[in-house]
mmCIF file of C-alpha atoms in Angstrom:
data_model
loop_
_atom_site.group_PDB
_atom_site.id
_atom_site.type_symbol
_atom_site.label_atom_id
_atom_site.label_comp_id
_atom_site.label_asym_id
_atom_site.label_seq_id
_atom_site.Cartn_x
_atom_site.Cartn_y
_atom_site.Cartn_z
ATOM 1 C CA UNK A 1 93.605 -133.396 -5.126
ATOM 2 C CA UNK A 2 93.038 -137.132 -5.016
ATOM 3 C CA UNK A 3 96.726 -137.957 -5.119
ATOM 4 C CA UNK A 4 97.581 -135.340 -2.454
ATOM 5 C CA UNK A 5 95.365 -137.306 0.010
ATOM 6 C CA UNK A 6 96.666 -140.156 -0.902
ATOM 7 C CA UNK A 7 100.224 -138.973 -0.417
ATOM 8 C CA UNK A 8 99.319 -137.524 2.812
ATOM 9 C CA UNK A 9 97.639 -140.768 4.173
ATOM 10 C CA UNK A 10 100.924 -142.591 2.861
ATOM 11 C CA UNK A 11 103.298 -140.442 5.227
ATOM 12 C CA UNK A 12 100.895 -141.459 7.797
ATOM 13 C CA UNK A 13 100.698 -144.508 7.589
ATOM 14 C CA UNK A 14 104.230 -144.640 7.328
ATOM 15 C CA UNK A 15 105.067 -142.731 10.447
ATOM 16 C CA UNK A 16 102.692 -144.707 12.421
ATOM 17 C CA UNK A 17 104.462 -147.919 11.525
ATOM 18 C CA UNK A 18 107.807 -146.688 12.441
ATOM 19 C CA UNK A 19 106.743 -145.707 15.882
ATOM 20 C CA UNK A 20 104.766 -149.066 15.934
ATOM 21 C CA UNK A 21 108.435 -150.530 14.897
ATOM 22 C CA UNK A 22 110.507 -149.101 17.245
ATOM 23 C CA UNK A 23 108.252 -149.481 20.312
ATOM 24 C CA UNK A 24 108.118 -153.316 19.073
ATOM 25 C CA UNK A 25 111.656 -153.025 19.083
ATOM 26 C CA UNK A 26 111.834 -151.664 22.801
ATOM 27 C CA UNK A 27 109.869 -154.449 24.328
ATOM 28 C CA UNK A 28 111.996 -157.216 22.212
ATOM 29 C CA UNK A 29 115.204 -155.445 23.958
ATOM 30 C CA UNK A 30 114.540 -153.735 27.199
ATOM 31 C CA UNK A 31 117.642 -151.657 28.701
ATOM 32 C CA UNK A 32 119.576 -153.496 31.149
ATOM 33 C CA UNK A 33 119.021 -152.328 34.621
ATOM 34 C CA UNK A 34 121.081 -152.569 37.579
ATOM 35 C CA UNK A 35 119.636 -155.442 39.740
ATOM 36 C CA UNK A 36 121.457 -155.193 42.716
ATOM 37 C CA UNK A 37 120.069 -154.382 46.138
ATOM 38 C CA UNK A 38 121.002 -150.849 47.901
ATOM 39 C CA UNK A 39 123.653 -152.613 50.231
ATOM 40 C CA UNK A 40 125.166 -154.285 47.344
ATOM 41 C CA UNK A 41 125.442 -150.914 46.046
ATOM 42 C CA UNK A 42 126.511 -148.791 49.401
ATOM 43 C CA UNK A 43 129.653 -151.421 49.961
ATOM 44 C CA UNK A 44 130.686 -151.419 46.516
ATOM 45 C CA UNK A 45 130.664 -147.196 46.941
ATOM 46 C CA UNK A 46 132.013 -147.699 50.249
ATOM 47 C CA UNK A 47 134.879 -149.279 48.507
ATOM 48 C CA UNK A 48 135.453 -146.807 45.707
ATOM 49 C CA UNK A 49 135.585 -144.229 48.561
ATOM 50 C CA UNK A 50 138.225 -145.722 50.851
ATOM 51 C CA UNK A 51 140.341 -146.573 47.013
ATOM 52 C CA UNK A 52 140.010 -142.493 46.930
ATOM 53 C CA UNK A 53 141.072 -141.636 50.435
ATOM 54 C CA UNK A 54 143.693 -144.228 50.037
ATOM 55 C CA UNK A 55 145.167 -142.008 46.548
ATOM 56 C CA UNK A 56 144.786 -139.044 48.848
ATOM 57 C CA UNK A 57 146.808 -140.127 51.256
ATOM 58 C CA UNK A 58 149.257 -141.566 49.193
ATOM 59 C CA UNK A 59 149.304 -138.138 46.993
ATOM 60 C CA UNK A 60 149.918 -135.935 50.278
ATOM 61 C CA UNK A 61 152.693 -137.965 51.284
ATOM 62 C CA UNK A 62 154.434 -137.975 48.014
ATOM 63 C CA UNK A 63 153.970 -134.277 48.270
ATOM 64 C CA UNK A 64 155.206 -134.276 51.449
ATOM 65 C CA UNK A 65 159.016 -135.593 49.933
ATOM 66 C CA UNK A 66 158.914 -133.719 46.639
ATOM 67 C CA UNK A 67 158.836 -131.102 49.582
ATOM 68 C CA UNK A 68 161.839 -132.730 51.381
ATOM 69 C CA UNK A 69 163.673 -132.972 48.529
ATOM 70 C CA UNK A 70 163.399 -129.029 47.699
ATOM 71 C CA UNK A 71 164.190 -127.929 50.853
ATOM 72 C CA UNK A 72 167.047 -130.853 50.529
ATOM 73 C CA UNK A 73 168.544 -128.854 48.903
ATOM 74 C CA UNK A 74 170.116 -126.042 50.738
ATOM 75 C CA UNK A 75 170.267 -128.448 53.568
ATOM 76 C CA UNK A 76 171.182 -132.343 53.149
ATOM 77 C CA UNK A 77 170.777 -133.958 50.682
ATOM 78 C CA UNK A 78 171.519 -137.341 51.544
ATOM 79 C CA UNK A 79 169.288 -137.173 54.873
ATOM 80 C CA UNK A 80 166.284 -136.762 52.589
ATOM 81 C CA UNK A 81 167.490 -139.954 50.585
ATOM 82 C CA UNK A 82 168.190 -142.012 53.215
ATOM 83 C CA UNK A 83 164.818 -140.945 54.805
ATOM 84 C CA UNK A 84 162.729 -141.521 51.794
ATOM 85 C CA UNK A 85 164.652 -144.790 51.545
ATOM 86 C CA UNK A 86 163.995 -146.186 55.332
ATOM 87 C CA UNK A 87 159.980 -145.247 54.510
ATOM 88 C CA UNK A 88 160.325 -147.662 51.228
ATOM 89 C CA UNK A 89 161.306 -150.513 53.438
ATOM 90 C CA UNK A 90 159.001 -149.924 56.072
ATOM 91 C CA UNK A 91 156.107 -149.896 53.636
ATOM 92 C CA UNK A 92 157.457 -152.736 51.700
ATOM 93 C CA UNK A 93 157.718 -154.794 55.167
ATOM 94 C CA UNK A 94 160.720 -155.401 54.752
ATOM 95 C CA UNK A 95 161.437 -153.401 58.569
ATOM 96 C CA UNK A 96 160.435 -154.818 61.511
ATOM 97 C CA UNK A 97 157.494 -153.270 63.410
ATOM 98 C CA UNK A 98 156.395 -152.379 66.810
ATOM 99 C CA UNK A 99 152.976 -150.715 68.295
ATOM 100 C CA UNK A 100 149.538 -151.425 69.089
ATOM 101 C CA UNK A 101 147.156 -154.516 67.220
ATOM 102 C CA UNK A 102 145.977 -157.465 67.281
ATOM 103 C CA UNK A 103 146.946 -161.231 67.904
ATOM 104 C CA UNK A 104 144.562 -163.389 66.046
ATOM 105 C CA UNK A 105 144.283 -167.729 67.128
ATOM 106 C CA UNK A 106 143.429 -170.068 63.985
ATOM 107 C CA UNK A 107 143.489 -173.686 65.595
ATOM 108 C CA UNK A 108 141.339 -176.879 65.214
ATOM 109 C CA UNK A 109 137.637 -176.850 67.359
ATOM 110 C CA UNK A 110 138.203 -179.140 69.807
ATOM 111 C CA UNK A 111 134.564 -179.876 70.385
ATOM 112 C CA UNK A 112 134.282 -180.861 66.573
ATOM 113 C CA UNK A 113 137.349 -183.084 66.882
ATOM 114 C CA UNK A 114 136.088 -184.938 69.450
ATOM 115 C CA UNK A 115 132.943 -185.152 67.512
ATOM 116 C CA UNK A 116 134.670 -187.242 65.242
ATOM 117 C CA UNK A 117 134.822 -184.144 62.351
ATOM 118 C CA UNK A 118 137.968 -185.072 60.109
ATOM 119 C CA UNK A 119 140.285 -181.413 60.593
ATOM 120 C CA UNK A 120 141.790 -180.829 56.900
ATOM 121 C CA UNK A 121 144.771 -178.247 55.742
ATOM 122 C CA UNK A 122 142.841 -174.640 56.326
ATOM 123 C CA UNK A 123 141.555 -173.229 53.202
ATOM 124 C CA UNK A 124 143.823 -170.424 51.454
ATOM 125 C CA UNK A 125 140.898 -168.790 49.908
ATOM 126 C CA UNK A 126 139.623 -168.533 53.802
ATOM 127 C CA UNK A 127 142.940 -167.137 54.648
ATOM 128 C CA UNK A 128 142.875 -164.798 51.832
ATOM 129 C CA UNK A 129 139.671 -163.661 52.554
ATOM 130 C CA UNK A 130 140.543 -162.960 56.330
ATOM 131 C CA UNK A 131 143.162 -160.824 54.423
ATOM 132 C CA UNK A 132 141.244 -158.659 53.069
ATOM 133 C CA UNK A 133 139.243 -157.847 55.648
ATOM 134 C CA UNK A 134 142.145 -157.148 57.914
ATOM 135 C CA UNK A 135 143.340 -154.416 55.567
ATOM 136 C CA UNK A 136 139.898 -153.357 54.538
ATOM 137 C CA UNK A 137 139.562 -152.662 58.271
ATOM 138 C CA UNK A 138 142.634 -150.317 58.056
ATOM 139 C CA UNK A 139 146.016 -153.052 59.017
ATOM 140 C CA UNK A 140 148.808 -151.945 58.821
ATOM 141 C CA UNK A 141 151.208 -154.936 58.923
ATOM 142 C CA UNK A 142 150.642 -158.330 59.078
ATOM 143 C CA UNK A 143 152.220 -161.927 59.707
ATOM 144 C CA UNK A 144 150.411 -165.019 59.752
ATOM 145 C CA UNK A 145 152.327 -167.987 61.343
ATOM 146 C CA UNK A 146 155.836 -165.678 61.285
ATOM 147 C CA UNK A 147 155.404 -164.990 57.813
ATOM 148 C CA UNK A 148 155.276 -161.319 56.982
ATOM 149 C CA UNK A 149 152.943 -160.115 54.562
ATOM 150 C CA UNK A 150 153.841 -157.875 51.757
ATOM 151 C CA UNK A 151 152.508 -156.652 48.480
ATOM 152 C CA UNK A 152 153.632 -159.931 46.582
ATOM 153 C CA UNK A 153 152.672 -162.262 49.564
ATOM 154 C CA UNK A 154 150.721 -165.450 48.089
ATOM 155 C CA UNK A 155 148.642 -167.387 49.689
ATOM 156 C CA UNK A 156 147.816 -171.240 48.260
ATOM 157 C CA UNK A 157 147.957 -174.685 48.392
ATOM 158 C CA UNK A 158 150.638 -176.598 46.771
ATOM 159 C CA UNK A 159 150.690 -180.504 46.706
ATOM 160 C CA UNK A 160 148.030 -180.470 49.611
ATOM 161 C CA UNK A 161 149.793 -177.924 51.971
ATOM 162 C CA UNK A 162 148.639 -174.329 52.462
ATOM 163 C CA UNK A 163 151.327 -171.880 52.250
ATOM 164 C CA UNK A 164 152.230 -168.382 53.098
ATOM 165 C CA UNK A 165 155.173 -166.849 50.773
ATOM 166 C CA UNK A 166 155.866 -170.202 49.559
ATOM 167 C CA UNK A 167 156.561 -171.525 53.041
ATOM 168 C CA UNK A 168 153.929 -174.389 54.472
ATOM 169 C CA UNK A 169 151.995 -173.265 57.809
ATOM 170 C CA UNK A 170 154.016 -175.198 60.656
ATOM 171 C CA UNK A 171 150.742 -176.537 62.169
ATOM 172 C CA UNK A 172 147.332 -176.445 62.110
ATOM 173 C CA UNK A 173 147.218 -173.900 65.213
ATOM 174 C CA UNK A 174 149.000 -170.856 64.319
ATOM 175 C CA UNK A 175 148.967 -166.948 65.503
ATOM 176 C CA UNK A 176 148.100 -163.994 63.122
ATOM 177 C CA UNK A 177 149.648 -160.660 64.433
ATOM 178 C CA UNK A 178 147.646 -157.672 63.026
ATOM 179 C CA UNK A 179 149.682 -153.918 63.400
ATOM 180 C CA UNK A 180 147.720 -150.900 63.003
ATOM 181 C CA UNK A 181 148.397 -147.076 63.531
ATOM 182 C CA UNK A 182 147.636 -146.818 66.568
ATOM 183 C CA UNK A 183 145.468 -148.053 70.027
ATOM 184 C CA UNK A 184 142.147 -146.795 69.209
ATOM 185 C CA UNK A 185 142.427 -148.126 65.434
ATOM 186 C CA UNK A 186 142.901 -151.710 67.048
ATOM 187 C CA UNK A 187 140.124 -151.337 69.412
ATOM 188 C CA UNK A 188 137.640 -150.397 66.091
ATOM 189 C CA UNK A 189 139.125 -153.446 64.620
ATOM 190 C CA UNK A 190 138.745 -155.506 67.562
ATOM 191 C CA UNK A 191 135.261 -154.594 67.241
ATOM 192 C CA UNK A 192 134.684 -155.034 63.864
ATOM 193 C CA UNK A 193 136.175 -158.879 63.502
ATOM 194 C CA UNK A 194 133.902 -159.348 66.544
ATOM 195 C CA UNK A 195 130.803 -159.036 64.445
ATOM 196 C CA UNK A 196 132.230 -160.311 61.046
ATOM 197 C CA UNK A 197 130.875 -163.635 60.217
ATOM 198 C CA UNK A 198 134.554 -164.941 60.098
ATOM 199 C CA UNK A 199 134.218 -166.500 62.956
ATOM 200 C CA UNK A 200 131.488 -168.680 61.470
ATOM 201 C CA UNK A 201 133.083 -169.499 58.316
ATOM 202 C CA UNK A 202 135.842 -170.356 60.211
ATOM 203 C CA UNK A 203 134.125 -173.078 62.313
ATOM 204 C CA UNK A 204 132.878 -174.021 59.302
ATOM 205 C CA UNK A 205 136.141 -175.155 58.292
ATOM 206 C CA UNK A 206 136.192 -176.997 61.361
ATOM 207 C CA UNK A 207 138.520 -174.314 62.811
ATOM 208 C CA UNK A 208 138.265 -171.706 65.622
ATOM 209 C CA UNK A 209 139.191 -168.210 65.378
ATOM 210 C CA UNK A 210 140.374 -166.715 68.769
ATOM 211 C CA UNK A 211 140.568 -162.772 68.535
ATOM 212 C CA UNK A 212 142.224 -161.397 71.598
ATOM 213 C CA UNK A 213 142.163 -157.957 72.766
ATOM 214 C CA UNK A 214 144.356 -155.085 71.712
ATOM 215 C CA UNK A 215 147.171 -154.833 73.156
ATOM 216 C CA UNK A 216 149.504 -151.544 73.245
ATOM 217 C CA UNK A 217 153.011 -153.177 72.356
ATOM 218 C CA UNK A 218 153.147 -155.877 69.486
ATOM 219 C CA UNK A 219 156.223 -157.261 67.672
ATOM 220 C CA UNK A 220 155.703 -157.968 63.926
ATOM 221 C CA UNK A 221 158.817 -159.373 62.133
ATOM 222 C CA UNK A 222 160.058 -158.255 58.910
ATOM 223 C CA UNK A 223 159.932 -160.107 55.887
ATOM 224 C CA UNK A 224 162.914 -162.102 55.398
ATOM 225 C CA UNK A 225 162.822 -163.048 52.001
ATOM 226 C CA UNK A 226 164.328 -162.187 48.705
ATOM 227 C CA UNK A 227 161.493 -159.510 46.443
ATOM 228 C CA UNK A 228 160.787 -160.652 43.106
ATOM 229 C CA UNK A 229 161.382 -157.564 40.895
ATOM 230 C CA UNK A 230 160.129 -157.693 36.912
ATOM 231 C CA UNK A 231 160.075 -154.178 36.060
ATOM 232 C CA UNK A 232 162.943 -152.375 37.513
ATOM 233 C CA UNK A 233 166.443 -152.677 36.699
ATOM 234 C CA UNK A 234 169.927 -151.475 38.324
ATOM 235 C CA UNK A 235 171.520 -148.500 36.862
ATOM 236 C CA UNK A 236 175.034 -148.713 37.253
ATOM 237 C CA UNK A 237 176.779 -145.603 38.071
ATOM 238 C CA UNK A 238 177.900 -143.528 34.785
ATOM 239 C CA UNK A 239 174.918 -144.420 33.205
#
């Protein structure tokens, strides 16, 4: 009877240390938790959400030719290529544009420079920035200093000059044209830039950023440079 109390006290005892164990263990290695603040989180959903509208879109219109292409096929053919194939260049930039945006001014403060503040090269990672925020804020097209902008556009500094598609900015005043869909998108981004604090870290640069008003008619050119291709290859007819 003895040895069944002792037994019994044993698993106790034992149990008692392994919750004392594990609860050690807990305090030694808390779970991470996610430290950001609520805003932090909102724009980072507000981003996943517009990368989901953005599939959307793109998923409709690609439904929108496989259903060209069907009824192609009773019709014409070759209209639905050459169709599909004018909407490839216009979304690849390589088309010249016209409609409603936005004419953005980057050039030195003049109240700095006559302050004596030194005006350096503009920053690419500024430029790059201003970028994003142009698209994020639904652009269309854009050229910055003539240059147009497409999907393998870079934007750096090489031996002390910023560039734009390998080609240095001609000045340090320069235009950015901004296209969108249509008048009342460039009014919302009109509005938008307005309260961005681009404008700041601009002049911080020394620079200021002029943002004019929409306008109903602007020209943006196409981009007239060769596209770097490393995945796709020319099939040569027979094969």
């Amino acid at each position: 009877m003895q040895r069944n109390m002792y037994t019994r006290i044993t698993i106790v005892l034992f149990i008692i240390g392994l919750m004392i164990a594990v609860q050690y263990n807990t305090m030694q290695k808390p779970a991470e938790r996610d430290t950001r603040d609520i805003w932090a989180i909102r724009e980072e959903l507000a981003q996943e959400k517009q990368r989901h509208s953005t599939l959307l879109a793109e998923i409709r219109s690609l439904q929108e030719v496989v259903g060209r292409y069907e009824q192609s096929e009773k019709v014409n053919q070759q209209a639905a290529l050459t169709e599909t194939f004018n909407r490839l260049k216009l979304q690849a930039g390589l088309t010249e544009v016209k409609g409603p945006g936005v004419i953005l001014q980057v050039e030195p403060a003049a109240e700095l420079i006559a302050m004596g503040y030194e005006i350096k090269e503009i920053s690419p990672d500024l430029l790059t920035q201003l970028l994003n925020e142009l698209f994020k804020n639904d652009a269309t097209s854009v050229s910055i200093d003539g240059n147009r902008v497409v999907q393998t556009t870079a934007i750096r500094d090489i031996n002390g000059r910023t560039t734009v598609n390998s080609l240095p900015l001609s000045s340090s005043s320069f235009v950015i044209y901004v296209g969108t869909s249509d008048f009342k998108a460039a009014q919302k981004m009109y509005n938008s830039l307005q309260a961005s604090t681009f404008i700041d870290s601009f002049y911080l640069d020394n620079y200021k950023l002029g943002i004019g008003e929409p306008i109903e008619h602007l020209q943006i050119p196409a981009f007239d440079q060769p596209l770097t291709n490393d995945y796709l290859a020319e099939v040569k007819k027979g094969d």
